[in-house]
Amino acid sequence: MAEREIRVRFAPSPTGPLHIGGVRTALYNYLFARKSGGKMILRIEDTDQTRFVPGAEDYIVESLQWCGIEFDEGVHVGGPHAPYRQSERKEMYKQYADDLLQKGFAYYAFDTPESLDTLRKDAEAAKKTFVYNAVTRKQLRNSLSMSAEEVSECLSRGDQYVIRILIPETGQVVVQDLIRGTVKVDCAQLDDKVLYKSDGMPTYHLANVVDDHLMNISHVIRGEEWLPSAPMHVLLYQYFGWTDTMPQFAHLPLLLKPDGNGKLSKRDGDRLGFPVFPLRWTDPKTAEVSSGYRESGYFPDAFINMLALLGWNSGTEQELFNMKELIQAFSLEHVGKSGSKFDLEKAKWFNHQYLLQKSDAELAAMWIPVLREKNVNVSEDFILQVIPLIKERVHFVSEMWDQSWFLFNNPESYDEAIIKKRWSPEMPEILRNIILVLLATEPFSRENLETMVKGHIQEKNLNMGQVMNVLRLCMVGSSTGPDLISMMTLLGKDLVVKRIENAITAIK
RNA sequence: GGUCCGUUCGUCUAGUCGGUUAGGACGCCAGGUUUUCAUCCUGGAAAUCAGGGGUUCGAGUCCCCUACGGACUACCA
C-alpha cells in the first residue's frame, strides 16, 4: 500500500467540560501525529442539539491549549476541510444517508420514540432486550415492512422518520485494531442503529464516518467505549465503498476510578478530592463548580507527563518526559490494553519533579501574585532568596506559603510540646547571651553567624541540640522549617534579635 | 441478560522471539545525611504473573475452560 499521509483527529462533544480521559485521548492523538509528521485535527461533534452546553467548546479549546496540545486544523484554527463543527456541516450528511438508502443499505423507519420505548420496556419485563434488527424489523413501521406507496405517503405527509442502517442477517464484520488485534463480531449481534435523526441531524455514527472520510483521516484513536460500535463503522465504510481509505482503528483503554472499579467520572473527583478536569469548570445551569488541575497548581507539563504514563510507557525506565521527548518516544504499540487507575500521589510527585526543574525566577513569577494577595510586601530579591530554601519541600507553588510564612511574619505562638521538651529555667539567660553574640556578629553573613553562634554554644559548654532547637522555636514558633542559619541570615540581625526577645517574653 | 474487551507488587507498569533471582516508578517501612521537618542517599517489605487445565525438556509469555472486572446495549456522543 502506498504511503498515506498521517491525519488524526480529536473529536469531542461539547456537552460539558473535557475530562482527563478525553485529554489523554487528545494527547495520544497528538503524540502520534507529531511523531509521524502528520496532522492533528480538532473536530467538534455537536450533532445532539439537546445536549449542547454553552461554553463547553471554548473550554475544550482552552484546556487543550493549556496542555500544549496543538492543532493543525480545527474549529478554532480553520483549515482546508472547514467547517470543523458538525452542526455547520449539517447539509452534507443527508446526501450520504440518501446514498445508502438508494443502495439498499439503509431504510426509513417511522416508529415513534414512544413506541420503541414501550417495546423496550416490555422486553425488559420479559427479561429480554429489544433489538432493532433482522428479527424485529419486519414487524416495525419502516420501509422494509411497508409498501412503497405507504412509505411515500408517509414521506409526503411529512411524517417524522429516521434512517437506519440495514445490518446483514448473516456474516461477520472484522475490525483490525492497532491495540487489540483482530476483533470479530457476528452481524446477527449488531442492530440497525439510527444514522439520521428526525431532526435532520446525523447521529455520531454517520457523521463520524462521513467526516473521517471527507477529512481523509488515516487513524482513528479513541476511547474503548467505541469498540462495540466499531464493527458498524467498518460496515459503513464498506457500504459507502470507502474501504481502501478506511482509517486504522486504535481503541484506548479507559481511565478508572482510583478506588474500586468502573470508569472515572465527574463524581469521583468530588468524592475523592482530586480534579477530573484540566481547568476549573462552572456549570452554566447549576453554577456548580468543579476543580481543575490548572487551578489546583499543577504545571501543564507535569500534568501531561502524568497523563501520558497512564496507559502508555516508553519501554525504558525513563519516567520524566517533556512534550518533545514524549513525541519522540511515543508509539501505539506501547499503549496498554487494560484500564488504569488514576493515582493522586504519583500525580503530586510529578508536579514536585517539575517544580524542582523550574528556575527560582520562574517560581518567583508564579508565587508573587500569591504573596501580594496575602499583603506581603517584600522585595523581589528577598523572595528570590526564600525560594531555594523551600522549593524542595513542596509539591505546589501554593504550598510555598505554608513553608515560609515565618520568613515574612513573626511567629505569634510557640509550640507547647517543643517548649516542654527544650525550654529550661536558664534559657532566657542563655538567649540573652546569644543576643549579645548576634549583635557582635558583623557582617551578619551566613558564615559569620554559623561560627559565632556555634562557637559560643561550644565555648559555654551548652547543649547544641537544645539551644539550636530553641532558637528555631524563637524564629518559627515550632520545630519545622528550612536550615536555621540560612533563615536567620535572611531575616537579618534586627529581626532575629527581636524574635528572640519576643520569645523570652512570651514563654514563661 | 446479550455482545465485545480486559486481568503481572496497594497503584502505574517492564516483560512483545517461550529459558529473567519476574525489573523500574509512586506509595510504605528502616538506616544514613540534615543538630528539626522535608529533600537527598542506601536498604527493605511488596506480584505462587486471576484460577484451573493443556502444549513443551521448559510458560507471565502459546491454546482451552472458569472466575472476576469493565465497556457497550438511545432519534447521546
Coordinates of C-alpha atoms in Angstrom, one line a residue, chain A residues 109-335:
Chain A
A109 CA -38.2 4.0 9.9
F110 CA -41.3 5.7 11.2
D111 CA -41.6 4.3 14.6
T112 CA -42.1 6.9 17.3
P113 CA -39.7 7.1 20.2
E114 CA -42.6 6.3 22.4
S115 CA -43.5 3.1 20.7
L116 CA -39.9 1.9 20.8
D117 CA -39.7 2.8 24.4
T118 CA -42.7 0.7 25.1
L119 CA -41.2 -2.2 23.2
R120 CA -38.0 -1.9 25.2
K121 CA -39.9 -1.8 28.5
D122 CA -42.0 -4.9 27.5
A123 CA -38.8 -6.7 26.6
E124 CA -37.2 -5.8 29.8
A125 CA -40.2 -7.0 31.7
A126 CA -39.8 -10.3 29.9
K127 CA -36.1 -10.3 30.9
K128 CA -35.1 -9.7 27.3
T129 CA -33.5 -6.9 25.4
F130 CA -35.3 -5.3 22.5
V131 CA -33.1 -5.0 19.5
Y132 CA -34.0 -3.3 16.2
N133 CA -32.5 -5.9 13.8
A134 CA -33.3 -8.7 11.4
V135 CA -35.6 -10.5 13.7
T136 CA -37.7 -7.5 14.7
R137 CA -37.6 -5.0 11.8
K138 CA -40.2 -6.8 9.7
Q139 CA -42.8 -6.2 12.5
L140 CA -42.0 -2.5 12.8
R141 CA -43.0 0.6 10.9
N142 CA -40.3 1.0 8.2
S143 CA -39.7 1.0 4.5
L144 CA -38.8 -2.7 4.8
S145 CA -42.2 -3.7 6.2
M146 CA -44.4 -1.2 4.5
S147 CA -45.3 -0.9 0.9
A148 CA -43.7 1.6 -1.4
E149 CA -46.9 3.6 -1.6
E150 CA -47.3 3.7 2.1
V151 CA -43.8 4.9 2.5
S152 CA -44.1 7.7 0.0
E153 CA -47.4 8.7 1.5
C154 CA -45.8 9.0 5.0
L155 CA -42.9 10.9 3.5
S156 CA -45.0 13.3 1.5
R157 CA -47.3 13.8 4.5
G158 CA -44.2 14.9 6.4
D159 CA -44.3 12.1 9.0
Q160 CA -41.3 12.1 11.3
Y161 CA -38.8 9.5 10.2
V162 CA -35.3 8.3 10.9
I163 CA -32.9 6.5 8.6
R164 CA -31.5 3.2 9.9
I165 CA -28.6 1.2 8.8
L166 CA -29.5 -2.2 7.4
I167 CA -27.3 -4.8 9.1
P168 CA -26.9 -8.1 7.1
E169 CA -28.7 -11.0 8.6
T170 CA -25.6 -13.2 8.4
G171 CA -21.9 -12.9 8.2
Q172 CA -19.2 -11.4 10.2
V173 CA -17.5 -8.0 10.5
V174 CA -13.8 -7.8 11.3
V175 CA -12.2 -4.9 12.9
Q176 CA -8.4 -4.6 12.9
D177 CA -7.5 -2.7 16.0
L178 CA -3.9 -1.5 16.5
I179 CA -4.1 -2.1 20.2
R180 CA -6.4 -5.1 20.4
G181 CA -5.7 -7.0 17.3
T182 CA -8.5 -8.7 15.3
V183 CA -12.0 -8.3 16.7
K184 CA -14.7 -10.3 15.0
V185 CA -18.4 -9.8 15.5
D186 CA -21.3 -11.6 14.0
C187 CA -23.7 -9.4 12.1
A188 CA -26.6 -11.0 14.0
Q189 CA -25.3 -9.3 17.1
L190 CA -25.4 -5.8 15.6
D191 CA -28.5 -3.7 15.5
D192 CA -30.0 -1.3 12.9
K193 CA -28.7 1.9 14.5
V194 CA -30.2 5.2 13.6
L195 CA -27.9 7.1 11.2
Y196 CA -30.0 10.1 10.5
K197 CA -32.3 11.6 13.1
S198 CA -35.8 13.0 12.6
D199 CA -34.5 16.5 13.4
G200 CA -32.4 16.4 10.2
M201 CA -29.1 15.7 12.1
P202 CA -26.9 12.7 11.6
T203 CA -26.1 10.6 14.6
Y204 CA -22.5 10.1 15.7
H205 CA -22.1 7.0 13.6
L206 CA -22.9 8.6 10.3
A207 CA -21.3 12.0 10.9
N208 CA -18.2 10.4 12.3
V209 CA -17.6 8.0 9.3
V210 CA -18.5 10.6 6.7
D211 CA -16.3 13.3 8.3
D212 CA -13.4 11.0 8.8
H213 CA -13.6 10.0 5.2
L214 CA -14.0 13.6 3.9
M215 CA -11.2 14.8 6.1
N216 CA -9.0 12.0 5.0
I217 CA -8.4 10.7 8.5
S218 CA -5.8 7.9 8.5
H219 CA -6.1 6.7 12.1
V220 CA -9.0 6.8 14.5
I221 CA -7.6 6.8 18.0
R222 CA -10.4 7.0 20.5
G223 CA -11.7 5.5 23.8
E224 CA -12.6 1.9 24.3
E225 CA -16.2 2.8 24.7
W226 CA -16.4 3.0 20.9
L227 CA -15.1 -0.6 20.4
P228 CA -18.6 -2.1 20.4
S229 CA -19.8 0.2 17.6
A230 CA -16.6 -0.1 15.5
P231 CA -17.9 -3.1 13.5
M232 CA -20.8 -1.0 12.4
H233 CA -18.5 1.8 11.4
V234 CA -16.5 -0.7 9.4
L235 CA -19.7 -1.8 7.7
L236 CA -20.5 1.8 6.8
Y237 CA -17.1 2.1 5.1
Q238 CA -17.9 -1.0 3.1
Y239 CA -21.4 0.3 2.3
F240 CA -20.0 3.6 1.0
G241 CA -17.3 1.9 -0.9
W242 CA -14.5 3.6 1.1
T243 CA -12.7 0.5 2.4
D244 CA -9.4 1.4 0.6
T245 CA -9.1 4.6 2.6
M246 CA -10.7 3.4 5.8
P247 CA -8.7 4.7 8.7
Q248 CA -6.9 2.3 11.0
F249 CA -8.5 2.0 14.4
A250 CA -6.9 2.1 17.9
H251 CA -9.2 1.8 20.9
L252 CA -7.6 3.2 24.0
P253 CA -8.2 1.6 27.4
L254 CA -10.3 3.6 29.9
L255 CA -9.2 5.6 32.9
L256 CA -10.6 4.0 36.0
K257 CA -11.7 5.2 39.4
P258 CA -8.8 5.3 41.9
D259 CA -10.8 3.2 44.4
G260 CA -12.9 0.3 43.4
N261 CA -13.8 -0.2 39.8
G262 CA -15.6 1.5 36.9
K263 CA -14.6 4.3 34.7
L264 CA -13.6 7.6 36.1
S265 CA -16.4 10.1 36.4
K266 CA -17.0 13.6 37.5
R267 CA -18.4 12.5 40.8
D268 CA -15.2 10.6 41.7
G269 CA -13.2 13.8 41.7
D270 CA -15.6 15.5 44.1
R271 CA -15.7 12.4 46.3
L272 CA -12.0 11.6 46.4
G273 CA -10.7 15.2 46.4
F274 CA -8.8 15.5 43.1
P275 CA -9.7 17.2 39.9
V276 CA -11.0 15.2 37.0
F277 CA -10.9 18.2 34.7
P278 CA -7.9 20.1 33.3
L279 CA -9.4 23.5 34.1
R280 CA -11.9 24.7 36.6
W281 CA -15.5 24.4 35.3
T282 CA -18.6 26.2 36.4
D283 CA -21.8 24.6 35.2
P284 CA -23.8 27.2 33.4
K285 CA -27.1 25.8 34.6
T286 CA -26.4 24.8 38.2
A287 CA -23.5 27.1 38.9
E288 CA -21.8 24.0 40.4
V289 CA -18.0 24.4 40.3
S290 CA -15.6 21.5 39.5
S291 CA -12.0 21.9 40.3
G292 CA -9.3 21.9 37.7
Y293 CA -5.7 20.8 37.5
R294 CA -4.6 24.3 36.5
E295 CA -6.2 26.0 39.4
S296 CA -5.0 23.2 41.8
G297 CA -1.5 24.3 40.9
Y298 CA -0.4 21.6 38.5
F299 CA 2.0 22.6 35.8
P300 CA 0.8 21.7 32.4
D301 CA 3.9 19.7 31.6
A302 CA 3.7 17.7 34.8
F303 CA 0.0 17.0 34.2
I304 CA 0.7 15.9 30.6
N305 CA 3.6 13.7 31.7
M306 CA 1.5 12.1 34.4
L307 CA -1.4 11.5 32.0
A308 CA 0.9 10.2 29.2
L309 CA 2.2 7.4 31.5
L310 CA -1.3 6.4 32.5
G311 CA -1.7 3.7 29.9
W312 CA 1.5 4.1 27.9
N313 CA 5.1 3.5 28.7
S314 CA 8.3 4.1 26.7
G315 CA 9.6 0.6 27.2
T316 CA 12.5 2.2 29.1
E317 CA 12.8 3.1 32.7
Q318 CA 12.5 6.8 32.0
E319 CA 9.5 8.5 33.6
L320 CA 10.1 12.1 33.2
F321 CA 9.3 13.3 29.7
N322 CA 8.7 16.8 28.4
M323 CA 6.4 17.1 25.3
K324 CA 9.3 16.8 22.9
E325 CA 10.5 13.7 24.5
L326 CA 7.0 12.2 24.6
I327 CA 6.6 12.8 20.9
Q328 CA 9.9 11.1 20.3
A329 CA 9.2 8.1 22.5
F330 CA 5.5 7.6 21.7
S331 CA 4.2 4.5 20.0
L332 CA 0.8 2.9 19.9
E333 CA 2.5 -0.5 20.4
H334 CA 3.4 0.5 23.9
V335 CA -0.2 1.5 24.9

